Amino acid sequence: MTIHMVKLCVGAEDIEDLENWQARLMKQGREPFHHTRMMPKQKDQLMDGGSIYWVIKGAIRVRQRIVDVRQIAGEEHSMCELVFDPNLVRTYAKRKKAFQGWRYLKPADAPRDLTSGEAAVNIPPDLDAALKQAGVW
């Protein structure tokens, strides 16, 4: 059964910051990746169509499909390298409080993807939440 991951996109002000960071990696001949200290125990479920959902400025805003989970040697201990599909898929904003590391995210709890027309509108998370609460969005 598929499971997802949610992680803070530390230092990113918006989705474009994430795009730029990953574009720099790809110019160096690397696929988009992120290193984390802990190896996910549910690696097989992540590899079964799972995505990483990035939290930017207090809300899940975008996701990327996870294409590989590798164990790599670090200076003092081994690390986990998460490798992503370069395609960023914008999602409906979903508020998320700050946390350390990463968390698993059940598919039922993941925000749905925006359609191409919806993705063209970049609404701030607070306004998006208010519109949803009012039943307008």
PDB file of C-alpha atoms in Angstrom:
ATOM      1  CA  MET A   1       0.000   0.000   0.000  1.00  0.00           C
ATOM      2  CA  THR A   2       1.325   3.434  -0.960  1.00  0.00           C
ATOM      3  CA  ILE A   3       2.376   5.908   1.703  1.00  0.00           C
ATOM      4  CA  HIS A   4       3.712   9.442   1.323  1.00  0.00           C
ATOM      5  CA  MET A   5       6.151  11.615   3.221  1.00  0.00           C
ATOM      6  CA  VAL A   6       5.784  15.219   4.370  1.00  0.00           C
ATOM      7  CA  LYS A   7       8.800  17.483   5.007  1.00  0.00           C
ATOM      8  CA  LEU A   8       9.459  21.145   5.677  1.00  0.00           C
ATOM      9  CA  CYS A   9      11.151  22.898   2.770  1.00  0.00           C
ATOM     10  CA  VAL A  10      13.493  24.870   5.015  1.00  0.00           C
ATOM     11  CA  GLY A  11      14.653  28.189   3.615  1.00  0.00           C
ATOM     12  CA  ALA A  12      12.139  28.300   0.762  1.00  0.00           C
ATOM     13  CA  GLU A  13       9.919  31.358   0.580  1.00  0.00           C
ATOM     14  CA  ASP A  14       7.773  29.926  -2.199  1.00  0.00           C
ATOM     15  CA  ILE A  15       7.522  27.103  -4.728  1.00  0.00           C
ATOM     16  CA  GLU A  16       9.839  28.964  -7.107  1.00  0.00           C
ATOM     17  CA  ASP A  17      12.646  28.734  -4.515  1.00  0.00           C
ATOM     18  CA  LEU A  18      12.254  24.945  -4.515  1.00  0.00           C
ATOM     19  CA  GLU A  19      12.216  24.910  -8.329  1.00  0.00           C
ATOM     20  CA  ASN A  20      15.400  27.017  -8.464  1.00  0.00           C
ATOM     21  CA  TRP A  21      17.216  24.851  -5.902  1.00  0.00           C
ATOM     22  CA  GLN A  22      16.402  21.694  -7.835  1.00  0.00           C
ATOM     23  CA  ALA A  23      17.252  23.309 -11.191  1.00  0.00           C
ATOM     24  CA  ARG A  24      20.738  24.056  -9.821  1.00  0.00           C
ATOM     25  CA  LEU A  25      21.121  20.377  -8.861  1.00  0.00           C
ATOM     26  CA  MET A  26      20.058  19.249 -12.321  1.00  0.00           C
ATOM     27  CA  LYS A  27      22.530  21.656 -13.977  1.00  0.00           C
ATOM     28  CA  GLN A  28      25.236  19.828 -12.023  1.00  0.00           C
ATOM     29  CA  GLY A  29      24.043  16.553 -13.546  1.00  0.00           C
ATOM     30  CA  ARG A  30      22.201  15.397 -10.415  1.00  0.00           C
ATOM     31  CA  GLU A  31      18.590  14.407 -10.106  1.00  0.00           C
ATOM     32  CA  PRO A  32      16.570  16.266  -7.452  1.00  0.00           C
ATOM     33  CA  PHE A  33      17.405  14.731  -4.068  1.00  0.00           C
ATOM     34  CA  HIS A  34      17.384  15.351  -0.353  1.00  0.00           C
ATOM     35  CA  HIS A  35      19.557  13.818   2.355  1.00  0.00           C
ATOM     36  CA  THR A  36      18.056  12.885   5.681  1.00  0.00           C
ATOM     37  CA  ARG A  37      19.533  11.119   8.673  1.00  0.00           C
ATOM     38  CA  MET A  38      16.878   8.448   9.125  1.00  0.00           C
ATOM     39  CA  MET A  39      16.144   5.654   6.652  1.00  0.00           C
ATOM     40  CA  PRO A  40      12.364   5.210   6.295  1.00  0.00           C
ATOM     41  CA  LYS A  41      11.180   1.885   7.680  1.00  0.00           C
ATOM     42  CA  GLN A  42       8.340   1.938   5.137  1.00  0.00           C
ATOM     43  CA  LYS A  43      10.642   2.310   2.126  1.00  0.00           C
ATOM     44  CA  ASP A  44       8.724  -0.235   0.039  1.00  0.00           C
ATOM     45  CA  GLN A  45       5.440   1.670   0.511  1.00  0.00           C
ATOM     46  CA  LEU A  46       7.152   4.949  -0.437  1.00  0.00           C
ATOM     47  CA  MET A  47       8.512   3.308  -3.588  1.00  0.00           C
ATOM     48  CA  ASP A  48       4.995   2.094  -4.466  1.00  0.00           C
ATOM     49  CA  GLY A  49       3.920   5.444  -5.953  1.00  0.00           C
ATOM     50  CA  GLY A  50       4.657   7.602  -2.905  1.00  0.00           C
ATOM     51  CA  SER A  51       5.452  11.306  -3.021  1.00  0.00           C
ATOM     52  CA  ILE A  52       7.131  13.837  -0.789  1.00  0.00           C
ATOM     53  CA  TYR A  53       4.795  16.688   0.124  1.00  0.00           C
ATOM     54  CA  TRP A  54       6.753  19.889   0.724  1.00  0.00           C
ATOM     55  CA  VAL A  55       5.639  22.314   3.449  1.00  0.00           C
ATOM     56  CA  ILE A  56       6.445  25.886   2.428  1.00  0.00           C
ATOM     57  CA  LYS A  57       5.612  28.787   4.753  1.00  0.00           C
ATOM     58  CA  GLY A  58       3.334  26.707   6.991  1.00  0.00           C
ATOM     59  CA  ALA A  59       1.359  24.827   4.332  1.00  0.00           C
ATOM     60  CA  ILE A  60       1.766  21.834   2.052  1.00  0.00           C
ATOM     61  CA  ARG A  61       1.946  23.461  -1.386  1.00  0.00           C
ATOM     62  CA  VAL A  62       3.633  21.011  -3.745  1.00  0.00           C
ATOM     63  CA  ARG A  63       4.608  17.367  -4.088  1.00  0.00           C
ATOM     64  CA  GLN A  64       7.139  15.268  -5.964  1.00  0.00           C
ATOM     65  CA  ARG A  65       7.050  11.567  -6.682  1.00  0.00           C
ATOM     66  CA  ILE A  66       9.762   9.616  -4.866  1.00  0.00           C
ATOM     67  CA  VAL A  67      11.696   7.547  -7.413  1.00  0.00           C
ATOM     68  CA  ASP A  68      14.385   6.061  -5.168  1.00  0.00           C
ATOM     69  CA  VAL A  69      15.402   5.737  -1.531  1.00  0.00           C
ATOM     70  CA  ARG A  70      19.123   5.007  -1.145  1.00  0.00           C
ATOM     71  CA  GLN A  71      21.374   4.399   1.802  1.00  0.00           C
ATOM     72  CA  ILE A  72      24.631   6.308   1.398  1.00  0.00           C
ATOM     73  CA  ALA A  73      27.777   6.504   3.474  1.00  0.00           C
ATOM     74  CA  GLY A  74      28.164   9.697   5.479  1.00  0.00           C
ATOM     75  CA  GLU A  75      31.227  11.032   7.276  1.00  0.00           C
ATOM     76  CA  GLU A  76      30.180   9.693  10.684  1.00  0.00           C
ATOM     77  CA  HIS A  77      27.208   7.452   9.866  1.00  0.00           C
ATOM     78  CA  SER A  78      25.090   6.338   6.950  1.00  0.00           C
ATOM     79  CA  MET A  79      22.370   8.590   5.603  1.00  0.00           C
ATOM     80  CA  CYS A  80      19.301   8.293   3.454  1.00  0.00           C
ATOM     81  CA  GLU A  81      19.129   9.902   0.025  1.00  0.00           C
ATOM     82  CA  LEU A  82      15.615  10.519  -1.265  1.00  0.00           C
ATOM     83  CA  VAL A  83      15.550  10.913  -5.048  1.00  0.00           C
ATOM     84  CA  PHE A  84      12.627  12.718  -6.688  1.00  0.00           C
ATOM     85  CA  ASP A  85      10.989  13.016 -10.061  1.00  0.00           C
ATOM     86  CA  PRO A  86      11.877  16.550 -11.263  1.00  0.00           C
ATOM     87  CA  ASN A  87       8.205  17.344 -11.907  1.00  0.00           C
ATOM     88  CA  LEU A  88       6.726  19.509  -9.137  1.00  0.00           C
ATOM     89  CA  VAL A  89       2.972  19.018  -8.759  1.00  0.00           C
ATOM     90  CA  ARG A  90       1.152  21.865  -7.048  1.00  0.00           C
ATOM     91  CA  THR A  91      -1.459  20.873  -4.494  1.00  0.00           C
ATOM     92  CA  TYR A  92      -4.255  22.581  -2.638  1.00  0.00           C
ATOM     93  CA  ALA A  93      -2.698  24.354   0.320  1.00  0.00           C
ATOM     94  CA  LYS A  94      -3.032  22.411   3.567  1.00  0.00           C
ATOM     95  CA  ARG A  95      -1.878  24.068   6.782  1.00  0.00           C
ATOM     96  CA  LYS A  96       0.861  22.173   8.589  1.00  0.00           C
ATOM     97  CA  LYS A  97       2.537  23.158  11.850  1.00  0.00           C
ATOM     98  CA  ALA A  98       6.314  23.085  12.071  1.00  0.00           C
ATOM     99  CA  PHE A  99       7.991  19.797  13.002  1.00  0.00           C
ATOM    100  CA  GLN A 100      11.475  18.323  12.830  1.00  0.00           C
ATOM    101  CA  GLY A 101      12.566  15.762  10.286  1.00  0.00           C
ATOM    102  CA  TRP A 102       9.856  14.186   8.172  1.00  0.00           C
ATOM    103  CA  ARG A 103       6.586  12.360   8.786  1.00  0.00           C
ATOM    104  CA  TYR A 104       4.613   9.733   6.938  1.00  0.00           C
ATOM    105  CA  LEU A 105       1.423  10.934   5.280  1.00  0.00           C
ATOM    106  CA  LYS A 106      -1.463   8.593   4.510  1.00  0.00           C
ATOM    107  CA  PRO A 107      -2.921   9.024   1.016  1.00  0.00           C
ATOM    108  CA  ALA A 108      -6.313   9.892   2.538  1.00  0.00           C
ATOM    109  CA  ASP A 109      -4.704  12.817   4.429  1.00  0.00           C
ATOM    110  CA  ALA A 110      -2.789  14.218   1.449  1.00  0.00           C
ATOM    111  CA  PRO A 111      -4.111  17.358  -0.255  1.00  0.00           C
ATOM    112  CA  ARG A 112      -5.331  16.822  -3.782  1.00  0.00           C
ATOM    113  CA  ASP A 113      -3.400  18.032  -6.795  1.00  0.00           C
ATOM    114  CA  LEU A 114      -4.403  21.282  -8.442  1.00  0.00           C
ATOM    115  CA  THR A 115      -5.531  21.055 -12.040  1.00  0.00           C
ATOM    116  CA  SER A 116      -3.465  22.970 -14.603  1.00  0.00           C
ATOM    117  CA  GLY A 117      -5.900  25.916 -14.542  1.00  0.00           C
ATOM    118  CA  GLU A 118      -5.967  25.998 -10.760  1.00  0.00           C
ATOM    119  CA  ALA A 119      -2.165  25.786 -10.560  1.00  0.00           C
ATOM    120  CA  ALA A 120      -1.886  29.059 -12.483  1.00  0.00           C
ATOM    121  CA  VAL A 121      -3.452  30.868  -9.512  1.00  0.00           C
ATOM    122  CA  ASN A 122      -0.936  31.188  -6.676  1.00  0.00           C
ATOM    123  CA  ILE A 123      -3.067  32.007  -3.619  1.00  0.00           C
ATOM    124  CA  PRO A 124      -1.405  32.590  -0.233  1.00  0.00           C
ATOM    125  CA  PRO A 125      -2.080  29.706   2.211  1.00  0.00           C
ATOM    126  CA  ASP A 126      -4.084  31.857   4.659  1.00  0.00           C
ATOM    127  CA  LEU A 127      -6.399  33.151   1.925  1.00  0.00           C
ATOM    128  CA  ASP A 128      -6.743  29.649   0.489  1.00  0.00           C
ATOM    129  CA  ALA A 129      -7.765  28.290   3.928  1.00  0.00           C
ATOM    130  CA  ALA A 130     -10.242  31.142   4.470  1.00  0.00           C
ATOM    131  CA  LEU A 131     -11.865  30.562   1.070  1.00  0.00           C
ATOM    132  CA  LYS A 132     -12.197  26.846   1.801  1.00  0.00           C
ATOM    133  CA  GLN A 133     -13.701  27.539   5.226  1.00  0.00           C
ATOM    134  CA  ALA A 134     -16.222  29.938   3.660  1.00  0.00           C
ATOM    135  CA  GLY A 135     -17.157  27.268   1.117  1.00  0.00           C
ATOM    136  CA  VAL A 136     -16.103  29.449  -1.807  1.00  0.00           C
ATOM    137  CA  TRP A 137     -13.050  27.438  -2.938  1.00  0.00           C
TER     138      TRP A 137
END
